[in-house]
CSV table of C-alpha atoms in Angstrom, one decimal:
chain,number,residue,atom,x,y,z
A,1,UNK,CA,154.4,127.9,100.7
A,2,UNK,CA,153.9,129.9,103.6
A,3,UNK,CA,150.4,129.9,103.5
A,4,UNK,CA,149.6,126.7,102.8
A,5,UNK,CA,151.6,125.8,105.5
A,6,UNK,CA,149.8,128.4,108.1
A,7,UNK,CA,146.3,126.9,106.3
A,8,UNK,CA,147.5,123.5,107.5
A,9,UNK,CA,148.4,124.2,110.8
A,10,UNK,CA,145.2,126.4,112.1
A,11,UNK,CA,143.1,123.3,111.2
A,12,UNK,CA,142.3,122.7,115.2
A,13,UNK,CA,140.1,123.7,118.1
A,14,UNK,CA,142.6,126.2,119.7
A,15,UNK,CA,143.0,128.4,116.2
A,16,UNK,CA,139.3,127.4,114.9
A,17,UNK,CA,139.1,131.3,114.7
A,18,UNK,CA,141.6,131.6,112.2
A,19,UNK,CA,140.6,128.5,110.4
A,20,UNK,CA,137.1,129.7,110.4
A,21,UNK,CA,138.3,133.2,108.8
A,22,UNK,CA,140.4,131.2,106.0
A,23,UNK,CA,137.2,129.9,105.1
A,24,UNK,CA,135.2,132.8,104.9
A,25,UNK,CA,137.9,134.3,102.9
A,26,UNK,CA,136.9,131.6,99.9
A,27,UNK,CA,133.5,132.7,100.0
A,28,UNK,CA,134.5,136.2,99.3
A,29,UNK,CA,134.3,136.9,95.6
A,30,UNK,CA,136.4,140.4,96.0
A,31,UNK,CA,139.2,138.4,98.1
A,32,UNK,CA,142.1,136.2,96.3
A,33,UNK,CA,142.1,133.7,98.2
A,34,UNK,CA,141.1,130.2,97.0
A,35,UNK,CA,140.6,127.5,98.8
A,36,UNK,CA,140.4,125.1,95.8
A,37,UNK,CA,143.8,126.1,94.4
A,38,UNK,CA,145.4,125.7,98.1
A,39,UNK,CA,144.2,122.3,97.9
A,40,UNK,CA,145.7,121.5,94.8
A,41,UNK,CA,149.0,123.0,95.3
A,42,UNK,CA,149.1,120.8,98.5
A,43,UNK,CA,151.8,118.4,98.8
A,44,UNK,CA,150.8,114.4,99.5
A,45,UNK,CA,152.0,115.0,103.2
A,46,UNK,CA,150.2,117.9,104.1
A,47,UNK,CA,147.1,116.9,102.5
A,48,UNK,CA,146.9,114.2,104.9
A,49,UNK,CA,148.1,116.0,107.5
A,50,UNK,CA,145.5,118.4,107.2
A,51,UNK,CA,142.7,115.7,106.7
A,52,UNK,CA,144.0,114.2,110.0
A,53,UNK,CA,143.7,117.7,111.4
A,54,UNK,CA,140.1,118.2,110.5
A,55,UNK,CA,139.0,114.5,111.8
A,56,UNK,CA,140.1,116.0,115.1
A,57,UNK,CA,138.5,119.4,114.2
A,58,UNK,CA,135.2,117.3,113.8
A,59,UNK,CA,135.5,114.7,116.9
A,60,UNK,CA,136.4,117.5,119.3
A,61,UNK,CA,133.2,119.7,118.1
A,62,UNK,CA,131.0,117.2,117.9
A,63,UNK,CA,132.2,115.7,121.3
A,64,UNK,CA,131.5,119.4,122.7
A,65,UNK,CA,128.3,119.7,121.4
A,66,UNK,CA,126.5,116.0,121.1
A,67,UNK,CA,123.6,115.7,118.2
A,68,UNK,CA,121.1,115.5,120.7
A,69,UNK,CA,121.0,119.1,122.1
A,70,UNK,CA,121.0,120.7,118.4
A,71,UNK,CA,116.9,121.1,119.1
A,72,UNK,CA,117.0,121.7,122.7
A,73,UNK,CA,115.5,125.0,124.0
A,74,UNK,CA,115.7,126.3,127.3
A,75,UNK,CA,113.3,126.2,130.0
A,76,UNK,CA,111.1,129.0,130.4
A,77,UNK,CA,112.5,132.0,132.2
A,78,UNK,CA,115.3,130.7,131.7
A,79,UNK,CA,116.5,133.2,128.5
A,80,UNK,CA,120.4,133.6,129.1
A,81,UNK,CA,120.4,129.7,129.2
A,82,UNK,CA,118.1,129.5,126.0
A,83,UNK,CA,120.7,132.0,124.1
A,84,UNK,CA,123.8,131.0,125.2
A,85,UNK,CA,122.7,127.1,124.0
A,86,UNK,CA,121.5,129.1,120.7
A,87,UNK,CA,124.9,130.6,120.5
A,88,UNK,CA,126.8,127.5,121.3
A,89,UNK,CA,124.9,125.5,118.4
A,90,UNK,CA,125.6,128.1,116.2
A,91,UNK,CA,129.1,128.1,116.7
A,92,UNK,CA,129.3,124.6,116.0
A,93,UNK,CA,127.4,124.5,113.2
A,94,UNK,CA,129.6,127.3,111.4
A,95,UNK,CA,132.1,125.2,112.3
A,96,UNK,CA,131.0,122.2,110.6
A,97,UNK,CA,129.8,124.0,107.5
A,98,UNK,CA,133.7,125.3,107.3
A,99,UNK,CA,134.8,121.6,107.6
A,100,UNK,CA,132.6,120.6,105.0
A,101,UNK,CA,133.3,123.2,102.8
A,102,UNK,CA,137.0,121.9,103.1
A,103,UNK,CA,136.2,118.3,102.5
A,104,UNK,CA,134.4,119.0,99.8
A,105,UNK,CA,136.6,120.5,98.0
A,106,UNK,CA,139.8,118.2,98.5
A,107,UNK,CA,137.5,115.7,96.7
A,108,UNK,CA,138.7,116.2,94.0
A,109,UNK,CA,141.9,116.7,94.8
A,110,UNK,CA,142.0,113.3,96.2
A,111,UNK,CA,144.8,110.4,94.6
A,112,UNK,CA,144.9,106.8,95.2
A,113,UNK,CA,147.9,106.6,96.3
A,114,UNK,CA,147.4,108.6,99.6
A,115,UNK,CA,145.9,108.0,102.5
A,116,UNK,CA,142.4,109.7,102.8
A,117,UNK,CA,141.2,107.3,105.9
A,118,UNK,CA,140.6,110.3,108.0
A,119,UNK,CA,138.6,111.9,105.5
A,120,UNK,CA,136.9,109.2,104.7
A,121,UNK,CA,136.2,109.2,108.3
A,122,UNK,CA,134.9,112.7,108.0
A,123,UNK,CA,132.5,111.8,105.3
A,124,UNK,CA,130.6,109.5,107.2
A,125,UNK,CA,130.7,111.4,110.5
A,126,UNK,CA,128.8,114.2,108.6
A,127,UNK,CA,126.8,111.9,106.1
A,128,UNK,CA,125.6,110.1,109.9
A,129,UNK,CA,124.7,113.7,111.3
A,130,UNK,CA,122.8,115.4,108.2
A,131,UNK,CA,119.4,114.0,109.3
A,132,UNK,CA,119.8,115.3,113.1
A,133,UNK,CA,120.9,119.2,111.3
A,134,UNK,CA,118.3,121.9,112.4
A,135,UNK,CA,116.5,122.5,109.3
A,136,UNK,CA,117.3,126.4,109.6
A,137,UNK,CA,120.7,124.8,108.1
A,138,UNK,CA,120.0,124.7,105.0
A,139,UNK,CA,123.2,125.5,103.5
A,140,UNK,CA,124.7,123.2,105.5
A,141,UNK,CA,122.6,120.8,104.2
A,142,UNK,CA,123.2,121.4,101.2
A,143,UNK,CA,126.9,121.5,101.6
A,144,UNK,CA,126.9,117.6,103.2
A,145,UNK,CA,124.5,116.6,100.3
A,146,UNK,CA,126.8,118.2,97.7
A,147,UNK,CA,129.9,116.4,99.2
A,148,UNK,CA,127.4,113.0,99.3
A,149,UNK,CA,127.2,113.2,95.4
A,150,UNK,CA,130.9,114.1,94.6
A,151,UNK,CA,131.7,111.2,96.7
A,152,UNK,CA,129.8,108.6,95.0
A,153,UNK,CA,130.4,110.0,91.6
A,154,UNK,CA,134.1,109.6,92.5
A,155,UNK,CA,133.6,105.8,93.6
A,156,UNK,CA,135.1,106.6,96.6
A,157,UNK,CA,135.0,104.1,99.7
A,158,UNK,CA,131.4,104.1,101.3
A,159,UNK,CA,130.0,105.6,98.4
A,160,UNK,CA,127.1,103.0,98.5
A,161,UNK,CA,125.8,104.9,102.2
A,162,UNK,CA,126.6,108.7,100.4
A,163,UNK,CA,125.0,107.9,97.6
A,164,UNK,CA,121.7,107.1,99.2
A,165,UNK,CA,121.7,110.0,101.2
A,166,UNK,CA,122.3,111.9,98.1
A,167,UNK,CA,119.1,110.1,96.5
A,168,UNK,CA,116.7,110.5,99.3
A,169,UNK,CA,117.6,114.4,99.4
A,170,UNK,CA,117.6,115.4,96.2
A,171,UNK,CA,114.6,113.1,95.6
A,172,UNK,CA,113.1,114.8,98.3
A,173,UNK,CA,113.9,118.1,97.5
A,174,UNK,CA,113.2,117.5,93.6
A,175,UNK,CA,109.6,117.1,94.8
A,176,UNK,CA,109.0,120.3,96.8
A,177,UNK,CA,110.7,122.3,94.2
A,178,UNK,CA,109.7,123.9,91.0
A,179,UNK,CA,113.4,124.0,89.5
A,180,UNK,CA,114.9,121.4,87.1
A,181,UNK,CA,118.2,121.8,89.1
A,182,UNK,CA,117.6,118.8,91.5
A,183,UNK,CA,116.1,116.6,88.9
A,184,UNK,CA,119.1,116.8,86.7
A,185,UNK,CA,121.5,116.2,89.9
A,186,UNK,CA,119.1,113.0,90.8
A,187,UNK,CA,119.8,111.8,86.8
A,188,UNK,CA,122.9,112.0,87.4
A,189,UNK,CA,123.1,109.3,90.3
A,190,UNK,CA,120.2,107.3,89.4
A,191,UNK,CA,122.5,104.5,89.8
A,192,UNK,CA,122.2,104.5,93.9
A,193,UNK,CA,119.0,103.5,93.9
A,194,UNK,CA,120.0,100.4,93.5
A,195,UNK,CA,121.7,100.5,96.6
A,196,UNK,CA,118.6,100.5,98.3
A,197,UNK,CA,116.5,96.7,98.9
A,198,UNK,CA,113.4,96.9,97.8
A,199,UNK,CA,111.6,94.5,99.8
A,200,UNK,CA,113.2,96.5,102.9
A,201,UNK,CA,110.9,98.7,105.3
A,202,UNK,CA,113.1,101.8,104.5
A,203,UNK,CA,112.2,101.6,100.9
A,204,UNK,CA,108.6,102.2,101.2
A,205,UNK,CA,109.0,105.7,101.4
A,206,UNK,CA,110.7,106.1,98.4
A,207,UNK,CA,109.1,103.7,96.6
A,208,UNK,CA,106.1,106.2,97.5
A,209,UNK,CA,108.2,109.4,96.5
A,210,UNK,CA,109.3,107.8,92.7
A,211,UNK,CA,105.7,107.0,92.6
A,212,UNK,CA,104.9,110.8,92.6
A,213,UNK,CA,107.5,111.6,90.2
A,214,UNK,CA,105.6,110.2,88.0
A,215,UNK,CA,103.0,112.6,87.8
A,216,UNK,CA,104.6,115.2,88.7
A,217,UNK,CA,104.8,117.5,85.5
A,218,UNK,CA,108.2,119.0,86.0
A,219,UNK,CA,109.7,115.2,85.7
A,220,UNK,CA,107.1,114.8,83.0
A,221,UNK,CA,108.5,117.9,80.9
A,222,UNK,CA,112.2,117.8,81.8
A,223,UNK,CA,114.4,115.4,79.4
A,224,UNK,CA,116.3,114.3,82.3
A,225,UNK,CA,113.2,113.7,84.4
A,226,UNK,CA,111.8,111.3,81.8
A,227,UNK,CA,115.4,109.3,81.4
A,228,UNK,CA,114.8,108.7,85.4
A,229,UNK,CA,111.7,108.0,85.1
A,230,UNK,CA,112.3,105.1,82.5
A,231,UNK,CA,115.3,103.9,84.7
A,232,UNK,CA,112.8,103.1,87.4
A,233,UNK,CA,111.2,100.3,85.4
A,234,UNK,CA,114.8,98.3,86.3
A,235,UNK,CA,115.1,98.3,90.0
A,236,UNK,CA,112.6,95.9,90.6
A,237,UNK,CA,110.1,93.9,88.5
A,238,UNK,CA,107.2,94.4,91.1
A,239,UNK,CA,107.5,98.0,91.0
A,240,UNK,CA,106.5,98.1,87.3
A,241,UNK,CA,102.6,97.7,88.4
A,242,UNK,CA,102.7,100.3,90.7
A,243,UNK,CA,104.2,102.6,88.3
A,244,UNK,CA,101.6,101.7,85.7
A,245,UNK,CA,99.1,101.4,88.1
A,246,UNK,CA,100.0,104.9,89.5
A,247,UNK,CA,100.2,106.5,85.8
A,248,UNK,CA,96.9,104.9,84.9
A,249,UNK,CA,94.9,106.4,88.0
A,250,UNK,CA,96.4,109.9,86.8
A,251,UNK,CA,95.8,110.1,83.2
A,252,UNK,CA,92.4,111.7,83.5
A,253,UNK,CA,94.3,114.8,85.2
A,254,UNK,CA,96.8,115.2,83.2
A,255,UNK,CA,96.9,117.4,80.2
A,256,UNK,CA,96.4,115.7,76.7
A,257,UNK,CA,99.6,117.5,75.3
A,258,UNK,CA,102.1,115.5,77.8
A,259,UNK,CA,100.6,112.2,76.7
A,260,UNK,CA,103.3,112.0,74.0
A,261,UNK,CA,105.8,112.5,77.0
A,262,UNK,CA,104.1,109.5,78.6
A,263,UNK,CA,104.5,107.5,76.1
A,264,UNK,CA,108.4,108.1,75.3
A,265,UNK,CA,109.1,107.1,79.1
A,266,UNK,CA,107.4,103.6,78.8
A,267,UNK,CA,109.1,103.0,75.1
A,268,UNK,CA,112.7,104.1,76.6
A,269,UNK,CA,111.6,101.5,79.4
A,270,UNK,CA,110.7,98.7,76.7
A,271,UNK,CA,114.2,99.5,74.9
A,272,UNK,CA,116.7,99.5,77.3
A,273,UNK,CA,114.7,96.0,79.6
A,274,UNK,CA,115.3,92.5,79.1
A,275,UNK,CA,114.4,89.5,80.4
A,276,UNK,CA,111.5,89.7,82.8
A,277,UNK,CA,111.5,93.2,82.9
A,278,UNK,CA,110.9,93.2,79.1
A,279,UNK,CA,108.0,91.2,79.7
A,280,UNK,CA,106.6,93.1,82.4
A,281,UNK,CA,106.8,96.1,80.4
A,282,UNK,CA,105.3,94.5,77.3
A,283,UNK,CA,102.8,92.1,79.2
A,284,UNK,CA,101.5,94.9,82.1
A,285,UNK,CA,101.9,98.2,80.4
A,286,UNK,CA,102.5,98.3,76.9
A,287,UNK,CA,99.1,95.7,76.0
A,288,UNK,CA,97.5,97.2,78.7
A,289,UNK,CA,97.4,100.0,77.2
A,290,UNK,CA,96.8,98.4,73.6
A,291,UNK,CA,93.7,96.6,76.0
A,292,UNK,CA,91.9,100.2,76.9
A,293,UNK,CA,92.5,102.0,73.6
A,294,UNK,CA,89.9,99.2,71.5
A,295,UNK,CA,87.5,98.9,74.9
A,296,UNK,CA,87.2,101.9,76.8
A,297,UNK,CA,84.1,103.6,75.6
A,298,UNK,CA,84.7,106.5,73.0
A,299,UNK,CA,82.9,109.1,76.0
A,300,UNK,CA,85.9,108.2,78.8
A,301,UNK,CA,88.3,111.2,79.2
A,302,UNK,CA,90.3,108.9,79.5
A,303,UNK,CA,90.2,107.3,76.4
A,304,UNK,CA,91.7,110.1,74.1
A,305,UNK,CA,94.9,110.1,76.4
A,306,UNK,CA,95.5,106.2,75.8
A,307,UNK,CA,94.8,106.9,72.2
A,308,UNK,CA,98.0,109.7,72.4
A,309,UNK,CA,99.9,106.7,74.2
A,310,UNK,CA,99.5,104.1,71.5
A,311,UNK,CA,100.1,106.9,68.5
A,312,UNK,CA,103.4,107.3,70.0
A,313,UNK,CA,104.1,103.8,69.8
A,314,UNK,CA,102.9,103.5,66.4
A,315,UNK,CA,104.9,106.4,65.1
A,316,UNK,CA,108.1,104.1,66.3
A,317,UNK,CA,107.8,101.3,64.1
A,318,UNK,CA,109.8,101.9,61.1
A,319,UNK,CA,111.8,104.2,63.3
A,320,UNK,CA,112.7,102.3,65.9
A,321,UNK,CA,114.3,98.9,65.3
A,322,UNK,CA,112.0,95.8,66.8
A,323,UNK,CA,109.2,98.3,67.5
A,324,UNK,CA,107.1,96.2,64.6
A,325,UNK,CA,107.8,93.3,66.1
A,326,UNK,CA,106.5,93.7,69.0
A,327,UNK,CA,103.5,96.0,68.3
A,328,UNK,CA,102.6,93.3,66.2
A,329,UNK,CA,102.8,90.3,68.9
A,330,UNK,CA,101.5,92.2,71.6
A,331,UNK,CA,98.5,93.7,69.4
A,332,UNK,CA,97.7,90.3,67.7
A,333,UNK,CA,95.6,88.3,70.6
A,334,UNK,CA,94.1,91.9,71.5
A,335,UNK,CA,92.6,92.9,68.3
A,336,UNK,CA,91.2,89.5,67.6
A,337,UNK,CA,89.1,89.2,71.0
A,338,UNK,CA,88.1,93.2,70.0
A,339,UNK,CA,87.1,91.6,67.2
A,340,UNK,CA,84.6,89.1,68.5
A,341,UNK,CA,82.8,91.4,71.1
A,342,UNK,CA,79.3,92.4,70.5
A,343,UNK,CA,79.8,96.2,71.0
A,344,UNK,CA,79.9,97.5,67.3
A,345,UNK,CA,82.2,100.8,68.7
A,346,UNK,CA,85.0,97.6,69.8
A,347,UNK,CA,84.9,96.4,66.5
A,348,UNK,CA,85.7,99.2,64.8
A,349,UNK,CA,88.5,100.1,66.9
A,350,UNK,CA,89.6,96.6,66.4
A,351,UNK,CA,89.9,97.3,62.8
A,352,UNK,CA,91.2,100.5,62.8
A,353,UNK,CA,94.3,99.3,64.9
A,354,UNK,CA,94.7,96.5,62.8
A,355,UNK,CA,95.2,99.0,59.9
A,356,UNK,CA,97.4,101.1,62.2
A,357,UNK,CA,100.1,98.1,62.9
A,358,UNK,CA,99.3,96.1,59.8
A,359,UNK,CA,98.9,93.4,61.9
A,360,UNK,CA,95.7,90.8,60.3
């Protein structure tokens, strides 16, 4: 009782010392202290009371030391100035890491029927300041974008501004990374992109950053990297065309063998669309394809990749239910104009496909 009590309590810019030492003691593998189990052992009133406590905590620092001087250096010959700023930034910065580390953690201790205004509060002071962080803060970065994805996986108030910032991040940071970590994290919210308008100016940047998913070979290869990608064919209809139009400029460059994996992102696409996105998918991509496989001349590099594409699609037909179907509407008009052409290669194709889908 005691201590949860004296944890309470040194929440607050006269004892930040102490609070900041609590903190460190969490990190400590060889010390006993937990910060998570504090939490939950927490009575209703002290939780708020200490959530109160740490919006002051957070005001008063950030008061003290305003976003805009987090980047300042000192004039020149001016080094005692230059390091004392240093110092004072880095105070506040441990500071606000402890704070976060806090928040983060009462997440989930969090019940409906208290009042968690002030750290709701909190959230969006540090989810407005992440941006402004000096990028040698990276684990305070990633502390704020941690607490960004707990919060909208909770449901919590706000979560629709969290969760983008959780998407632009780990979208971001998916992209200059090598690990599968940050792709799995971005399945796991897909959902907030939808929070973002696509016709708006601050969507262009990530319409151009799903673009490069796309062809990026770690999304390609990763099972949760191809359920995203296949998810993006539903946030808007006019991105489908730039998607296609993106994997279609890139086939040439990528390796044969992930063709199959190609191929399974546009069919999850087709199975899970309706409506106008169905038809996009079908219309745009899916006959598109069916399009290149009978006309692009047998010497294209390109031409053996489509080829894997359509396979794919034709393996589903008995397997997957309407697959048939549809292979057989959106081949029909295709293999009858490859059958008219002149060139004899078209005509063969067109025959061959035919045989493929059992579709004349």
């Amino acid at each position: 009782m005691e201590k949860r009590e004296t944890f309470v309590q040194i929440v607050s810019k006269e004892l930040v010392g102490e609070f900041l030492q609590f903190v460190r003691l969490d990190k400590d593998a060889s010390d006993p202290f937990n910060l998570n189990e504090l939490l939950d052992e927490l009575s209703r009133k002290q939780k708020e009371e200490l959530w109160q406590r740490l919006r002051s905590l957070l005001t008063d620092v950030l008061l003290e030391s305003p976003v805009d001087g987090w980047h300042l250096v000192g004039p020149p010959g001016e080094d005692s100035m230059e390091t004392e700023h240093g110092s004072k930034t880095k105070k506040t910065m441990e500071i606000i890491h402890a704070v976060t580390s806090v928040i983060l953690a009462s997440v989930s201790v969090i019940n409906e029927s208290e009042n968690f205004e002030a750290l709701l509060e909190c959230a969006v002071m540090l989810n407005g300041i992440l941006y402004a962080l000096p990028g040698s803060e990276r684990a305070l970065q990633g502390a704020i974008q941690d607490l960004c994805v707990v919060w909208w996986e909770r449901g919590l108030p706000a979560k629709e501004d969290m969760g983008k910032t959780a998407f632009v991040m780990l979208l971001r940071r998916s992209l200059d990374t090598k690990t599968g970590a940050d792709i799995c994290r971005l399945w796991r919210i897909h959902q907030a992109l939808y929070c973002f308008d696509y016709d708006l100016e601050e969507s262009r940047e990530i319409k151009d950053m799903l673009l490069e998913c796309f062809i990026n070979v770690n999304y390609i290869k990763k099972e949760e990297g191809r359920r995203f990608l296949s998810s993006l064919f539903n946030w808007n209809i006019n991105f489908i065309k730039m998607i296609h139009g993106t994997i279609k400029n890139q086939l040439q460059g990528l390796q044969k063998s992930l063709m199959v994996h190609i191929a399974e992102i546009y069919f999850r696409a087709w199975k899970k669309a309706s409506g106008k996105t169905l038809e996009a998918i079908e219309n745009d991509c899916i006959q598109d394809f069916m399009y290149h496989g009978i006309h692009l001349p047998r010497s294209s590099p390109v031409h053996p990749r489509v080829r894997e594409v359509l396979s794919y699609f034709h393996h589903q037909k008995e397997a997957r239910q309407g697959a048939e179907e549809m292979l057989h509407r959106l081949y029909r008009p295709v293999l009858w104009r490859g059958l008219k052409v002149r060139r004899l290669a078209c005509r063969a194709w067109s025959a061959g496909h035919a045989a493929d889908v059992n579709t004349l």
